[in-house]
GROMACS .gro file of C-alpha atoms in nm:
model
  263
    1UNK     CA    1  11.990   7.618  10.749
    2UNK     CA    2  11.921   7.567  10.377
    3UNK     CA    3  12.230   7.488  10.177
    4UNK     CA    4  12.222   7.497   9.792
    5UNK     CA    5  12.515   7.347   9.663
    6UNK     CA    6  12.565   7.220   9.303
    7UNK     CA    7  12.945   7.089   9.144
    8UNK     CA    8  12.854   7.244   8.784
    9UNK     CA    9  12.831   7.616   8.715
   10UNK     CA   10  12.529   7.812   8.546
   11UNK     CA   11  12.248   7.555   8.712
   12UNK     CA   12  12.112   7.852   8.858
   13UNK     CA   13  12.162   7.830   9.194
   14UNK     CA   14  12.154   8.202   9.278
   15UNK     CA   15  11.782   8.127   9.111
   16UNK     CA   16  11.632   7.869   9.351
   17UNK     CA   17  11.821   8.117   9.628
   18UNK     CA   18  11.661   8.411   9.585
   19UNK     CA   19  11.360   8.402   9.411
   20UNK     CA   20  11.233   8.072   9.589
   21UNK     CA   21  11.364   8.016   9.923
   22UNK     CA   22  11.427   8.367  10.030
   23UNK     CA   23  11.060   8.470   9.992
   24UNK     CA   24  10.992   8.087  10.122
   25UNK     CA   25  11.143   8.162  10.442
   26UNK     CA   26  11.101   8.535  10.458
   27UNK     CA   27  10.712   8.460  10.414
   28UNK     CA   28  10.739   8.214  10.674
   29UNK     CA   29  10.884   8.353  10.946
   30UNK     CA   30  10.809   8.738  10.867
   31UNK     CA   31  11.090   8.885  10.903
   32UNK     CA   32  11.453   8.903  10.704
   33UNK     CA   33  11.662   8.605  10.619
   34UNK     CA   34  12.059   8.553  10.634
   35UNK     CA   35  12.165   8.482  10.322
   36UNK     CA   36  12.500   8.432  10.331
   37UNK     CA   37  12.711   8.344   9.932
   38UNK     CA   38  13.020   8.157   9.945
   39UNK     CA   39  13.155   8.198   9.568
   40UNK     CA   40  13.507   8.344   9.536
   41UNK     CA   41  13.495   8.427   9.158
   42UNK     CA   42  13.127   8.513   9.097
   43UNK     CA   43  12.862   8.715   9.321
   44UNK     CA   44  12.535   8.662   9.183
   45UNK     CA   45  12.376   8.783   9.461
   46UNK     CA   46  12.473   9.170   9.416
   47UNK     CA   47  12.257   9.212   9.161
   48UNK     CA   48  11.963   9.181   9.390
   49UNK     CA   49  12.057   9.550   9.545
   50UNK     CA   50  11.686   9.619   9.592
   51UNK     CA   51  11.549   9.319   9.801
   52UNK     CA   52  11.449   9.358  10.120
   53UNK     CA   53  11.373   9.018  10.228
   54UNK     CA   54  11.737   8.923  10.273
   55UNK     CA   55  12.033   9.038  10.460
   56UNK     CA   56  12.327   8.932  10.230
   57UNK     CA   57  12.685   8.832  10.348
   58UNK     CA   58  12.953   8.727  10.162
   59UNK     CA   59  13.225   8.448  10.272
   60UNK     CA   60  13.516   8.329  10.163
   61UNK     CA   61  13.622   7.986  10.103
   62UNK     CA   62  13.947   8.068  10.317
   63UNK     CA   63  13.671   8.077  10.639
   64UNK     CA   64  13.499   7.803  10.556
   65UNK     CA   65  13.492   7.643  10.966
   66UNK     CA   66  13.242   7.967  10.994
   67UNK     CA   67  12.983   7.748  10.884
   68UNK     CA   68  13.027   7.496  11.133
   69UNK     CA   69  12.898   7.729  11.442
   70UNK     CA   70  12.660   7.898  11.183
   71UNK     CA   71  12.443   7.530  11.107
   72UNK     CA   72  12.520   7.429  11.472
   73UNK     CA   73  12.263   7.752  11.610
   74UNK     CA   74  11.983   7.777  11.281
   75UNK     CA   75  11.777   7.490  11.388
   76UNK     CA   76  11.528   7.751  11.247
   77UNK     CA   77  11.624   7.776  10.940
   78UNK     CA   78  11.659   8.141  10.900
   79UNK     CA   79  11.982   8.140  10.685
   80UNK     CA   80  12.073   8.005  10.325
   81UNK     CA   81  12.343   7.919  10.176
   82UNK     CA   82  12.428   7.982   9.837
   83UNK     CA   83  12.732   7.778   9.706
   84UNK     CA   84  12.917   7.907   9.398
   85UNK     CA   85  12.994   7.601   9.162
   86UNK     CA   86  13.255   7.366   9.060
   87UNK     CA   87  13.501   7.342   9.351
   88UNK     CA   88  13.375   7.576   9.594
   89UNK     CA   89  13.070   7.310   9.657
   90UNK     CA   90  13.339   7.042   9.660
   91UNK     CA   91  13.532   7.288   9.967
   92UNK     CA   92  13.197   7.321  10.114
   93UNK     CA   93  13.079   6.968  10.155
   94UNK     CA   94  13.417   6.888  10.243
   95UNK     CA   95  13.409   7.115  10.523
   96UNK     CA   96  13.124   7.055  10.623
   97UNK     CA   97  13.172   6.632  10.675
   98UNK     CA   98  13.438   6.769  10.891
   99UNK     CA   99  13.167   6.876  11.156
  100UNK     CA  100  12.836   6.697  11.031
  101UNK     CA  101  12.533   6.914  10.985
  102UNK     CA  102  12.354   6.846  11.379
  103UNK     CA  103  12.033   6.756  11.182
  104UNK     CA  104  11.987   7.139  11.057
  105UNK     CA  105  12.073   7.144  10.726
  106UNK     CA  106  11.808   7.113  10.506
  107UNK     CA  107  11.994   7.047  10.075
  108UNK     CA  108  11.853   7.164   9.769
  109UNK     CA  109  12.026   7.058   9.431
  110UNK     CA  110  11.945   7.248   9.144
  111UNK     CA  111  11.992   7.112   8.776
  112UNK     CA  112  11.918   7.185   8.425
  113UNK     CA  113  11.823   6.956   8.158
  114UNK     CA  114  12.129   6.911   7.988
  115UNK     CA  115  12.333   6.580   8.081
  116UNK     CA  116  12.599   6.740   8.250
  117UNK     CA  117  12.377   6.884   8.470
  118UNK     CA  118  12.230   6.545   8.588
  119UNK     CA  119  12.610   6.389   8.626
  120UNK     CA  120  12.679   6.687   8.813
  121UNK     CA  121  12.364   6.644   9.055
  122UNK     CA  122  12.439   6.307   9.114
  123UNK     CA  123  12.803   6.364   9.236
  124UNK     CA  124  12.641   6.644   9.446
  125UNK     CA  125  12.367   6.391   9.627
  126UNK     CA  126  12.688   6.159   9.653
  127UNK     CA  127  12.861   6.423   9.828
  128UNK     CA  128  12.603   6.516  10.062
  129UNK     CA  129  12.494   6.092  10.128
  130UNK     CA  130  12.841   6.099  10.305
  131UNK     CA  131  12.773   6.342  10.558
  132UNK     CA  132  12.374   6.320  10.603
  133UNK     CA  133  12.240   6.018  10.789
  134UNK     CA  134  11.901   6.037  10.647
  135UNK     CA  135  12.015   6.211  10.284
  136UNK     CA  136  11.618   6.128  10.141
  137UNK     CA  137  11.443   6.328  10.420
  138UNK     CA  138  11.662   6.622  10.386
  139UNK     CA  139  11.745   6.666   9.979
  140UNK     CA  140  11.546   6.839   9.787
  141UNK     CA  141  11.591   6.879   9.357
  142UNK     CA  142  11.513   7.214   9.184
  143UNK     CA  143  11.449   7.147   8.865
  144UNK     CA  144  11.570   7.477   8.670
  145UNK     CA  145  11.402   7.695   8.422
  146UNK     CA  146  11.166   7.442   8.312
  147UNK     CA  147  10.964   7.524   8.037
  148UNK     CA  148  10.634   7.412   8.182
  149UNK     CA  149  10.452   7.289   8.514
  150UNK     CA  150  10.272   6.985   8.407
  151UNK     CA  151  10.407   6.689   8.517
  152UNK     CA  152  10.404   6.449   8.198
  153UNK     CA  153  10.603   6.760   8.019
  154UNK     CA  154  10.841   6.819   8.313
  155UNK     CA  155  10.918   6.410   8.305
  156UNK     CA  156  11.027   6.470   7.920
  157UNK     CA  157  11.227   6.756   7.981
  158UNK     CA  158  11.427   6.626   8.275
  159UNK     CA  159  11.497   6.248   8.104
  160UNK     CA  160  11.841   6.338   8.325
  161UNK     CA  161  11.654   6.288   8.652
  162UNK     CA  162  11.350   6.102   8.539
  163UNK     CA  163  11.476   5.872   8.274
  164UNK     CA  164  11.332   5.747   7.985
  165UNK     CA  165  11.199   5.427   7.832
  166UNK     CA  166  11.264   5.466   7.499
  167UNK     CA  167  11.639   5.735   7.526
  168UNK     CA  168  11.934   5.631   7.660
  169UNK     CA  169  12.072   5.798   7.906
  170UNK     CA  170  12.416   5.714   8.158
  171UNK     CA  171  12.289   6.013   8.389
  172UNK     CA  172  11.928   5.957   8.550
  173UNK     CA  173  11.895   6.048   8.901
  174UNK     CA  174  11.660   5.823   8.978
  175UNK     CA  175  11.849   5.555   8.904
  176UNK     CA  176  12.022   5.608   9.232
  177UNK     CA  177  11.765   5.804   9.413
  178UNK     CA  178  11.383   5.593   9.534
  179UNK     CA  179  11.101   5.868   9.464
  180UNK     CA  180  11.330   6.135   9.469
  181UNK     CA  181  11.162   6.456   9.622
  182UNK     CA  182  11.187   6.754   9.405
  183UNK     CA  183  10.984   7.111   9.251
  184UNK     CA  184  11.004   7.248   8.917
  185UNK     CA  185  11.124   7.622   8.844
  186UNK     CA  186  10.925   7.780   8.545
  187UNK     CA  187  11.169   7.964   8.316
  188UNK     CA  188  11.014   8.328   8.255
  189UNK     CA  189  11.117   8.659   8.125
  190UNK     CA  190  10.986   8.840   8.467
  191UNK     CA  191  11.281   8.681   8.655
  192UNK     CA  192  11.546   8.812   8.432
  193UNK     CA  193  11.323   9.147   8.429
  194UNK     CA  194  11.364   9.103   8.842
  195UNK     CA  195  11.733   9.105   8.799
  196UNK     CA  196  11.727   9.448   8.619
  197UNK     CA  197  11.543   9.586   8.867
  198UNK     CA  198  11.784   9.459   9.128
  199UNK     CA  199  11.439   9.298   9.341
  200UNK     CA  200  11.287   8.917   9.329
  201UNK     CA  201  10.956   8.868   9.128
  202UNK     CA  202  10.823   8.754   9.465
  203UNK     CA  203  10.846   9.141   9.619
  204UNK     CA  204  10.775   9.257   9.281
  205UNK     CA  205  10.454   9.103   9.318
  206UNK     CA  206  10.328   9.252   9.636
  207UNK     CA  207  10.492   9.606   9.550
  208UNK     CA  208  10.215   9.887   9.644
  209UNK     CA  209  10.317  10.111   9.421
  210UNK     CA  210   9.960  10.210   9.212
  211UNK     CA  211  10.112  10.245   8.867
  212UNK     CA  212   9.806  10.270   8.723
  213UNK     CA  213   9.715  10.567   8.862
  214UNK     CA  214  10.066  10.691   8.806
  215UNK     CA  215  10.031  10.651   8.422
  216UNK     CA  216   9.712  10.865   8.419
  217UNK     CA  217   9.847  11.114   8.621
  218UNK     CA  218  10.152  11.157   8.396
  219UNK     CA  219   9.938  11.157   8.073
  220UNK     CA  220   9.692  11.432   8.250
  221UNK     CA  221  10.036  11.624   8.283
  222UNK     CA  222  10.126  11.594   7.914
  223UNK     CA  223  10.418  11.349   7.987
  224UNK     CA  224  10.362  11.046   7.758
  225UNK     CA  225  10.684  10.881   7.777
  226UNK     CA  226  10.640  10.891   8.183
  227UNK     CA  227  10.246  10.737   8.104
  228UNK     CA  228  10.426  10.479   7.903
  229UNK     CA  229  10.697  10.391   8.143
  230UNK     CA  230  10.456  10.349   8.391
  231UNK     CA  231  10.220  10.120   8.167
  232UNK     CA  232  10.515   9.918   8.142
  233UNK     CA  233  10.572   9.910   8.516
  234UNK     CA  234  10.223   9.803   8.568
  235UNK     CA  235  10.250   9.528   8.272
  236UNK     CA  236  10.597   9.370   8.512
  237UNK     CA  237  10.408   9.386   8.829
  238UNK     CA  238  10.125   9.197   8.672
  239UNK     CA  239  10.344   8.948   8.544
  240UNK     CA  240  10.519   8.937   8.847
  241UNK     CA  241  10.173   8.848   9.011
  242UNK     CA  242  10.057   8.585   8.744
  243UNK     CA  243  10.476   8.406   8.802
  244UNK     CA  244  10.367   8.392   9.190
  245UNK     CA  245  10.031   8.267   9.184
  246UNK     CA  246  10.094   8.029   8.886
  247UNK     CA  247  10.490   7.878   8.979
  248UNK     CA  248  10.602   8.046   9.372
  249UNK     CA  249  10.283   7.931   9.573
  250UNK     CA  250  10.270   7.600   9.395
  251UNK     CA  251  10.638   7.585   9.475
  252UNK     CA  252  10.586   7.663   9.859
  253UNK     CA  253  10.353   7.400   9.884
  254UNK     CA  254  10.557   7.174   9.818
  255UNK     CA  255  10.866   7.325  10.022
  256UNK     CA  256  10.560   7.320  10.283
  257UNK     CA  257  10.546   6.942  10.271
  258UNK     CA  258  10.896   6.915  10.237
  259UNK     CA  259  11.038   7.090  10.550
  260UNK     CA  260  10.917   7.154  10.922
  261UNK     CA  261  10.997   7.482  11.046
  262UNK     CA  262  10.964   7.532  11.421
  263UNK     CA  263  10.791   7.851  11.536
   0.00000   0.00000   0.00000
């Protein structure tokens, strides 16, 4: 099980869930994963109502012991967990010390930039050190719509998990974290173009559909605006390539290295 928990709001959790680990694990092990949201006031996940990588369940934070059969059988991990913010990761973790997580639960935190964010992730890891035995092996950071992939940019960005010599700051993760493992998400306009389209970029990506040859066919026909809609179709499901092949698969590599998923 992959549980994505995070004390603050609006990190983008529903982000990392859906357009990272659900193709992660649906690419892995071919076939659809449980994705189950536990988020009383907000369901992100409904306005994926095109993806077929994921069979979505909702649950309430009134049957929280659920969980505690659900990470005792997916030694597999073939289900995520997407936690809805403030204190319904607080119920969560809670619950879930109640139990202990058998060795199957596999964290990722996600964060912004902004301070709050990185106080946030911190009481999250704190959280999760109480009920994981070996908390480094098994937590993961997502660094959220980052604005590039290169590594001396990413640093500068995220001076709330990386610190910084020269700025104060009274939230850096790695002040309480050795070589903290974690993967950057690249902020781009195809992922809130994804969310339109109720799909992830991922299956975006690998979509069939030949709108190229639509868009001739419908300006053979005399239908212009149709040529034009699909131009722009075509234009999304190139960019939807370019997000895979430049952010996903360097993403997955590092998930790769990250976590062992028996066959």
């Amino acid at each position: 099980m992959i549980i994505i928990p995070q004390t603050k709001g609006g990190v983008g959790k529903s982000t990392v869930a859906m357009q990272v680990i659900a193709p992660y694990l649906y690419k892995k092990h071919g076939k659809k994963i449980t994705y189950i949201e536990i988020d009383d006031e907000n369901n992100d996940s409904k306005s994926f109502t095109r993806t077929e990588i994921v069979d979505k369940r909702m649950l309430g934070t009134n049957k929280l012991t659920e969980l505690d059969e659900l990470i005792l059988m997916d030694d597999n991990h073939e289900i995520i967990v997407d936690v809805g913010g403030n204190k319904t990761s607080s119920l969560v973790l809670e619950e879930i010390k109640k139990v202990g997580s058998f060795g199957n639960v596999k964290w990722i935190i996600p964060l912004g930039d902004g301070e709050l964010d990185g106080k946030n992730a911190i009481a999250t890891m704190k959280k999760i050190k109480k009920i994981e035995s070996n908390p480094e092996e098994n937590m993961i950071f997502a660094l959220n719509r980052a604005v590039s992939m290169e590594p001396d940019y990413i640093e500068e960005q995220y001076i709330n998990f990386f610190g910084h010599k020269y700025l104060d700051s009274n939230s850096v993760l790695c002040d309480f974290v050795k070589n903290p493992k974690y993967f950057p998400v690249k902020n781009d306009k195809i992922i809130t173009m994804s969310r339109y389209l109720g799909s992830t970029v991922w299956e975006m990506a690998y979509n069939n559909t030949d709108f190229a040859a639509k868009a001739i066919k419908a300006k053979e026909l005399g239908d212009i605006e149709g040529a034009r809609k699909y131009l722009f179709f075509r234009r999304i499901q190139t960019e939807a390539k370019d997000y895979v092949l430049g952010v996903l698969n360097r993403i997955f590599l590092d998930l790769d290295r990250w976590i062992d998923i028996k066959k």
